[in-house]
Amino acid sequence: MAEIEKEANFEDILKASEEVVGPIYPVVVDKRTLEIVDGKHRKKADPDWPEVKIEFKSEKEKLLYRIHANLMRRKVSRKERASQLLELALHLEEEGVPREKIAQEIVKLVPELSPGYIINLLPAKYKSKGRRKAGIKSAEARKKKTTVDVPGLGKVDLEKEREKEEVITVNLAELAYGAVPIELPKPEAAASKIIPETGEVISSTVIEPKQHPKPEPKPKVVKVFPCPRCHVEVETLYCSKCFSEISIREIAKILRKAMLKEA
């Protein structure tokens, strides 16, 4: 939804720009297929936007033209760039380029993008075995590394600290609804206190904390029910007067409210 809104805003900007200075960059069209290679937003903003027809030798050449045009004039999302690089990788694979060398080939074809950026966006199958192994090893090393040096405390074992946290952590959301009783330290035996002046002995009684009962589980809202005649699961019903569609879920809610009022 956000992407659609961005495109709509971009088209409005193009329309406003055209009214002020006229069309600047022409729309690039494939001469053979009449496909818009560059300038789809401009064409949406104005169907009469000037066009330039170019004859491309292959789909790969057309794709490279689109990538370079985008690099020069507009910011492309990471998702769209990854899609373009994957498509280019597939073209190179069809041409016989080994998978482990495809990233290097793309770096040559699109020098504006850094090698690291290209490798990060490409799927794992197009990365060299060394890089894949290095990625796996680094992930395992991060998991194994549980001891860290903390200034003033020395070495701290993160796993042990997590275990301590798990013991004392209480789910506040569950406590709010009384689903889990609060566990307090067990009270010690009744303590006796002697007042030195009088020698009187006073016994103190510890009050036990109240245990909250667990709430009963809420009944699930019915979404479908079987037809008594054909036994097919029905999801909606129709009003005999206005023919409006009513879902089984809505009917279940109405019945539940009626039952609560009667109770």
mmCIF file of C-alpha atoms in Angstrom:
data_model
loop_
_atom_site.group_PDB
_atom_site.id
_atom_site.type_symbol
_atom_site.label_atom_id
_atom_site.label_comp_id
_atom_site.label_asym_id
_atom_site.label_seq_id
_atom_site.Cartn_x
_atom_site.Cartn_y
_atom_site.Cartn_z
ATOM 1 C CA MET A 1 0.000 0.000 0.000
ATOM 2 C CA ALA A 2 2.829 2.394 0.886
ATOM 3 C CA GLU A 3 4.591 1.618 -2.421
ATOM 4 C CA ILE A 4 1.396 2.483 -4.379
ATOM 5 C CA GLU A 5 1.110 5.803 -2.518
ATOM 6 C CA LYS A 6 4.770 6.617 -3.250
ATOM 7 C CA GLU A 7 4.249 5.910 -6.978
ATOM 8 C CA ALA A 8 1.132 8.105 -7.050
ATOM 9 C CA ASN A 9 3.024 10.971 -5.370
ATOM 10 C CA PHE A 10 5.931 10.553 -7.799
ATOM 11 C CA GLU A 11 3.564 10.775 -10.785
ATOM 12 C CA ASP A 12 2.035 13.980 -9.351
ATOM 13 C CA ILE A 13 5.534 15.459 -9.054
ATOM 14 C CA LEU A 14 6.276 14.538 -12.681
ATOM 15 C CA LYS A 15 3.039 16.179 -13.847
ATOM 16 C CA ALA A 16 3.861 19.377 -11.952
ATOM 17 C CA SER A 17 7.414 19.369 -13.348
ATOM 18 C CA GLU A 18 6.154 18.910 -16.916
ATOM 19 C CA GLU A 19 3.809 21.887 -16.543
ATOM 20 C CA VAL A 20 6.727 24.106 -15.494
ATOM 21 C CA VAL A 21 9.616 23.067 -17.782
ATOM 22 C CA GLY A 22 8.061 20.478 -20.104
ATOM 23 C CA PRO A 23 9.262 16.867 -20.561
ATOM 24 C CA ILE A 24 13.007 16.564 -19.883
ATOM 25 C CA TYR A 25 13.966 12.904 -20.347
ATOM 26 C CA PRO A 26 12.159 10.969 -23.107
ATOM 27 C CA VAL A 27 10.570 7.583 -22.446
ATOM 28 C CA VAL A 28 12.771 4.763 -23.802
ATOM 29 C CA VAL A 29 10.842 2.069 -25.703
ATOM 30 C CA ASP A 30 12.007 -1.247 -27.151
ATOM 31 C CA LYS A 31 11.704 -0.798 -30.931
ATOM 32 C CA ARG A 32 10.866 -4.473 -31.505
ATOM 33 C CA THR A 33 8.359 -5.180 -28.692
ATOM 34 C CA LEU A 34 7.276 -1.563 -27.865
ATOM 35 C CA GLU A 35 7.920 -2.351 -24.169
ATOM 36 C CA ILE A 36 8.762 0.653 -21.979
ATOM 37 C CA VAL A 37 12.348 0.116 -20.847
ATOM 38 C CA ASP A 38 12.756 3.385 -18.938
ATOM 39 C CA GLY A 39 10.093 5.944 -18.038
ATOM 40 C CA LYS A 40 7.011 4.016 -16.892
ATOM 41 C CA HIS A 41 6.149 6.709 -14.324
ATOM 42 C CA ARG A 42 6.558 9.466 -16.938
ATOM 43 C CA LYS A 43 4.184 7.620 -19.271
ATOM 44 C CA LYS A 44 1.636 7.239 -16.464
ATOM 45 C CA ALA A 45 1.912 10.938 -15.651
ATOM 46 C CA ASP A 46 1.350 11.865 -19.324
ATOM 47 C CA PRO A 47 0.469 9.298 -22.038
ATOM 48 C CA ASP A 48 1.771 11.767 -24.669
ATOM 49 C CA TRP A 49 5.252 12.003 -23.104
ATOM 50 C CA PRO A 50 7.881 11.975 -25.932
ATOM 51 C CA GLU A 51 9.379 8.563 -26.752
ATOM 52 C CA VAL A 52 12.694 7.308 -28.100
ATOM 53 C CA LYS A 53 12.739 3.851 -29.698
ATOM 54 C CA ILE A 54 15.910 1.790 -29.297
ATOM 55 C CA GLU A 55 16.650 -1.605 -30.831
ATOM 56 C CA PHE A 56 18.083 -3.989 -28.238
ATOM 57 C CA LYS A 57 19.997 -7.111 -29.265
ATOM 58 C CA SER A 58 18.893 -9.196 -26.255
ATOM 59 C CA GLU A 59 16.871 -9.163 -23.032
ATOM 60 C CA LYS A 60 20.143 -8.904 -21.103
ATOM 61 C CA GLU A 61 21.126 -5.726 -22.981
ATOM 62 C CA LYS A 62 17.676 -4.252 -22.295
ATOM 63 C CA LEU A 63 17.946 -5.084 -18.577
ATOM 64 C CA LEU A 64 21.411 -3.502 -18.303
ATOM 65 C CA TYR A 65 20.075 -0.326 -19.963
ATOM 66 C CA ARG A 66 17.264 -0.151 -17.377
ATOM 67 C CA ILE A 67 19.657 -0.696 -14.429
ATOM 68 C CA HIS A 68 22.071 2.018 -15.592
ATOM 69 C CA ALA A 69 19.231 4.457 -16.325
ATOM 70 C CA ASN A 70 17.891 3.933 -12.795
ATOM 71 C CA LEU A 71 21.359 4.436 -11.284
ATOM 72 C CA MET A 72 21.699 7.802 -13.003
ATOM 73 C CA ARG A 73 18.297 9.300 -12.291
ATOM 74 C CA ARG A 74 16.330 7.732 -9.443
ATOM 75 C CA LYS A 75 16.693 5.872 -6.163
ATOM 76 C CA VAL A 76 15.666 2.224 -6.473
ATOM 77 C CA SER A 77 14.471 0.204 -3.480
ATOM 78 C CA ARG A 78 16.619 -2.670 -2.208
ATOM 79 C CA LYS A 79 13.873 -5.139 -3.169
ATOM 80 C CA GLU A 80 13.677 -3.879 -6.765
ATOM 81 C CA ARG A 81 17.488 -3.840 -7.094
ATOM 82 C CA ALA A 82 17.700 -7.431 -5.808
ATOM 83 C CA SER A 83 15.092 -8.460 -8.388
ATOM 84 C CA GLN A 84 17.093 -6.796 -11.189
ATOM 85 C CA LEU A 85 20.362 -8.436 -10.118
ATOM 86 C CA LEU A 86 18.696 -11.850 -9.873
ATOM 87 C CA GLU A 87 17.292 -11.457 -13.396
ATOM 88 C CA LEU A 88 20.739 -10.451 -14.669
ATOM 89 C CA ALA A 89 22.308 -13.451 -12.885
ATOM 90 C CA LEU A 90 19.834 -15.778 -14.620
ATOM 91 C CA HIS A 91 20.761 -14.307 -18.026
ATOM 92 C CA LEU A 92 24.465 -14.826 -17.297
ATOM 93 C CA GLU A 93 23.803 -18.394 -16.142
ATOM 94 C CA GLU A 94 22.005 -19.098 -19.436
ATOM 95 C CA GLU A 95 25.078 -17.787 -21.277
ATOM 96 C CA GLY A 96 27.196 -20.402 -19.491
ATOM 97 C CA VAL A 97 28.856 -18.274 -16.806
ATOM 98 C CA PRO A 98 29.620 -20.492 -13.740
ATOM 99 C CA ARG A 99 27.498 -19.632 -10.713
ATOM 100 C CA GLU A 100 30.487 -18.842 -8.488
ATOM 101 C CA LYS A 101 31.721 -16.269 -11.062
ATOM 102 C CA ILE A 102 28.400 -14.544 -11.732
ATOM 103 C CA ALA A 103 28.890 -11.968 -8.955
ATOM 104 C CA GLN A 104 32.284 -10.979 -10.442
ATOM 105 C CA GLU A 105 30.695 -10.649 -13.884
ATOM 106 C CA ILE A 106 27.912 -8.403 -12.551
ATOM 107 C CA VAL A 107 30.525 -6.167 -10.880
ATOM 108 C CA LYS A 108 32.095 -5.664 -14.331
ATOM 109 C CA LEU A 109 28.735 -4.970 -15.987
ATOM 110 C CA VAL A 110 27.460 -2.617 -13.250
ATOM 111 C CA PRO A 111 30.596 -0.898 -11.855
ATOM 112 C CA GLU A 112 28.492 1.804 -10.137
ATOM 113 C CA LEU A 113 27.420 -0.749 -7.497
ATOM 114 C CA SER A 114 29.963 -1.944 -4.939
ATOM 115 C CA PRO A 115 30.957 -5.658 -4.989
ATOM 116 C CA GLY A 116 29.810 -6.137 -1.384
ATOM 117 C CA TYR A 117 26.380 -4.643 -2.150
ATOM 118 C CA ILE A 118 25.937 -6.925 -5.177
ATOM 119 C CA ILE A 119 27.010 -10.065 -3.275
ATOM 120 C CA ASN A 120 24.653 -9.269 -0.377
ATOM 121 C CA LEU A 121 21.667 -8.935 -2.725
ATOM 122 C CA LEU A 122 22.374 -12.086 -4.736
ATOM 123 C CA PRO A 123 20.972 -15.454 -3.563
ATOM 124 C CA ALA A 124 23.387 -17.852 -1.818
ATOM 125 C CA LYS A 125 23.705 -20.105 -4.887
ATOM 126 C CA TYR A 126 25.549 -17.316 -6.762
ATOM 127 C CA LYS A 127 28.139 -16.794 -4.019
ATOM 128 C CA SER A 128 31.462 -18.619 -3.989
ATOM 129 C CA LYS A 129 31.841 -21.669 -1.723
ATOM 130 C CA GLY A 130 34.409 -19.797 0.364
ATOM 131 C CA ARG A 131 31.969 -16.965 1.060
ATOM 132 C CA ARG A 132 29.159 -19.370 1.925
ATOM 133 C CA LYS A 133 31.402 -21.297 4.344
ATOM 134 C CA ALA A 134 32.693 -18.055 5.858
ATOM 135 C CA GLY A 135 29.120 -16.887 6.412
ATOM 136 C CA ILE A 136 28.170 -20.169 8.114
ATOM 137 C CA LYS A 137 31.315 -20.139 10.304
ATOM 138 C CA SER A 138 30.787 -16.533 11.381
ATOM 139 C CA ALA A 139 27.167 -17.306 12.327
ATOM 140 C CA GLU A 140 28.297 -20.327 14.375
ATOM 141 C CA ALA A 141 31.035 -18.270 16.037
ATOM 142 C CA ARG A 142 28.491 -15.632 17.040
ATOM 143 C CA LYS A 143 26.344 -18.326 18.631
ATOM 144 C CA LYS A 144 29.291 -19.881 20.516
ATOM 145 C CA LYS A 145 30.634 -16.568 21.782
ATOM 146 C CA THR A 146 28.794 -16.198 25.068
ATOM 147 C CA THR A 147 31.584 -14.754 27.256
ATOM 148 C CA VAL A 148 32.337 -11.032 26.925
ATOM 149 C CA ASP A 149 34.649 -8.604 28.735
ATOM 150 C CA VAL A 150 32.723 -5.928 30.632
ATOM 151 C CA PRO A 151 34.693 -2.937 32.022
ATOM 152 C CA GLY A 152 34.780 -3.130 35.812
ATOM 153 C CA LEU A 153 33.214 -6.609 35.905
ATOM 154 C CA GLY A 154 35.702 -8.678 33.926
ATOM 155 C CA LYS A 155 34.440 -11.649 31.906
ATOM 156 C CA VAL A 156 30.678 -12.184 31.995
ATOM 157 C CA ASP A 157 28.943 -15.347 30.737
ATOM 158 C CA LEU A 158 25.905 -14.156 28.795
ATOM 159 C CA GLU A 159 24.203 -17.558 28.867
ATOM 160 C CA LYS A 160 24.314 -17.691 32.690
ATOM 161 C CA GLU A 161 22.992 -14.131 32.890
ATOM 162 C CA ARG A 162 20.111 -15.079 30.584
ATOM 163 C CA GLU A 163 19.306 -18.066 32.829
ATOM 164 C CA LYS A 164 19.192 -15.752 35.861
ATOM 165 C CA GLU A 165 16.873 -13.395 34.000
ATOM 166 C CA GLU A 166 14.569 -16.271 33.060
ATOM 167 C CA VAL A 167 14.244 -17.244 36.745
ATOM 168 C CA ILE A 168 13.217 -13.777 37.956
ATOM 169 C CA THR A 169 11.368 -12.526 34.876
ATOM 170 C CA VAL A 170 7.586 -12.414 35.257
ATOM 171 C CA ASN A 171 5.168 -12.044 32.354
ATOM 172 C CA LEU A 172 3.372 -8.839 33.373
ATOM 173 C CA ALA A 173 0.710 -9.221 30.701
ATOM 174 C CA GLU A 174 -0.355 -12.594 32.130
ATOM 175 C CA LEU A 175 -0.246 -11.316 35.703
ATOM 176 C CA ALA A 176 -2.574 -8.449 34.789
ATOM 177 C CA TYR A 177 -5.261 -10.959 33.832
ATOM 178 C CA GLY A 178 -4.503 -13.316 36.721
ATOM 179 C CA ALA A 179 -3.433 -16.133 34.420
ATOM 180 C CA VAL A 180 -0.277 -16.781 36.430
ATOM 181 C CA PRO A 181 -0.208 -16.399 40.233
ATOM 182 C CA ILE A 182 2.495 -14.150 41.637
ATOM 183 C CA GLU A 183 5.220 -16.286 43.179
ATOM 184 C CA LEU A 184 6.628 -14.610 46.280
ATOM 185 C CA PRO A 185 9.334 -16.003 48.589
ATOM 186 C CA LYS A 186 7.940 -18.540 51.060
ATOM 187 C CA PRO A 187 7.179 -16.834 54.398
ATOM 188 C CA GLU A 188 9.300 -17.919 57.317
ATOM 189 C CA ALA A 189 7.786 -19.259 60.531
ATOM 190 C CA ALA A 190 6.052 -16.738 62.775
ATOM 191 C CA ALA A 191 8.746 -14.608 64.355
ATOM 192 C CA SER A 192 8.741 -13.598 68.034
ATOM 193 C CA LYS A 193 9.802 -10.165 69.172
ATOM 194 C CA ILE A 194 10.771 -9.376 72.817
ATOM 195 C CA ILE A 195 10.412 -5.831 74.083
ATOM 196 C CA PRO A 196 13.492 -5.229 76.308
ATOM 197 C CA GLU A 197 11.773 -2.747 78.679
ATOM 198 C CA THR A 198 8.835 -4.982 79.691
ATOM 199 C CA GLY A 199 10.042 -8.441 78.644
ATOM 200 C CA GLU A 200 6.741 -8.891 76.780
ATOM 201 C CA VAL A 201 6.796 -11.371 73.922
ATOM 202 C CA ILE A 202 4.945 -10.347 70.721
ATOM 203 C CA SER A 203 4.439 -12.930 67.980
ATOM 204 C CA SER A 204 4.071 -11.654 64.428
ATOM 205 C CA THR A 205 1.968 -13.576 61.927
ATOM 206 C CA VAL A 206 2.884 -13.488 58.247
ATOM 207 C CA ILE A 207 -0.089 -13.109 55.914
ATOM 208 C CA GLU A 208 -0.034 -15.497 52.956
ATOM 209 C CA PRO A 209 -0.385 -13.823 49.546
ATOM 210 C CA LYS A 210 -3.694 -14.373 47.766
ATOM 211 C CA GLN A 211 -3.639 -16.798 44.867
ATOM 212 C CA HIS A 212 -5.530 -15.544 41.819
ATOM 213 C CA PRO A 213 -7.605 -18.259 40.122
ATOM 214 C CA LYS A 214 -6.863 -18.975 36.480
ATOM 215 C CA PRO A 215 -9.489 -17.472 34.159
ATOM 216 C CA GLU A 216 -11.575 -19.870 32.132
ATOM 217 C CA PRO A 217 -10.620 -20.010 28.431
ATOM 218 C CA LYS A 218 -12.820 -17.875 26.187
ATOM 219 C CA PRO A 219 -15.016 -19.827 23.752
ATOM 220 C CA LYS A 220 -13.835 -19.632 20.146
ATOM 221 C CA VAL A 221 -15.984 -17.625 17.730
ATOM 222 C CA VAL A 222 -17.667 -19.902 15.180
ATOM 223 C CA LYS A 223 -16.648 -19.051 11.599
ATOM 224 C CA VAL A 224 -18.368 -21.862 9.658
ATOM 225 C CA PHE A 225 -21.069 -24.449 10.295
ATOM 226 C CA PRO A 226 -22.263 -27.478 8.286
ATOM 227 C CA CYS A 227 -25.507 -27.210 6.325
ATOM 228 C CA PRO A 228 -28.088 -29.575 7.940
ATOM 229 C CA ARG A 229 -29.205 -30.749 4.484
ATOM 230 C CA CYS A 230 -26.112 -31.162 2.311
ATOM 231 C CA HIS A 231 -23.486 -31.017 5.139
ATOM 232 C CA VAL A 232 -21.340 -28.484 3.230
ATOM 233 C CA GLU A 233 -19.473 -25.963 5.417
ATOM 234 C CA VAL A 234 -21.239 -22.595 5.087
ATOM 235 C CA GLU A 235 -19.381 -19.311 5.698
ATOM 236 C CA THR A 236 -22.105 -16.736 4.875
ATOM 237 C CA LEU A 237 -25.896 -16.387 4.975
ATOM 238 C CA TYR A 238 -28.212 -14.009 3.108
ATOM 239 C CA CYS A 239 -30.997 -11.864 4.548
ATOM 240 C CA SER A 240 -34.368 -12.868 3.028
ATOM 241 C CA LYS A 241 -35.498 -9.221 2.969
ATOM 242 C CA CYS A 242 -32.539 -7.122 1.780
ATOM 243 C CA PHE A 243 -30.379 -10.023 0.417
ATOM 244 C CA SER A 244 -27.324 -8.647 2.237
ATOM 245 C CA GLU A 245 -24.516 -11.100 2.986
ATOM 246 C CA ILE A 246 -23.900 -11.920 6.673
ATOM 247 C CA SER A 247 -20.880 -13.949 7.782
ATOM 248 C CA ILE A 248 -21.208 -16.836 10.230
ATOM 249 C CA ARG A 249 -18.703 -15.031 12.471
ATOM 250 C CA GLU A 250 -21.049 -12.017 12.724
ATOM 251 C CA ILE A 251 -24.027 -14.269 13.504
ATOM 252 C CA ALA A 252 -22.011 -16.049 16.220
ATOM 253 C CA LYS A 253 -21.161 -12.700 17.828
ATOM 254 C CA ILE A 254 -24.836 -11.634 17.788
ATOM 255 C CA LEU A 255 -25.903 -14.916 19.423
ATOM 256 C CA ARG A 256 -23.184 -14.644 22.061
ATOM 257 C CA LYS A 257 -24.275 -11.086 22.965
ATOM 258 C CA ALA A 258 -27.889 -12.260 23.254
ATOM 259 C CA MET A 259 -26.833 -15.123 25.556
ATOM 260 C CA LEU A 260 -24.844 -12.728 27.766
ATOM 261 C CA LYS A 261 -27.859 -10.391 28.082
ATOM 262 C CA GLU A 262 -30.122 -13.285 29.092
ATOM 263 C CA ALA A 263 -27.573 -14.440 31.694
#
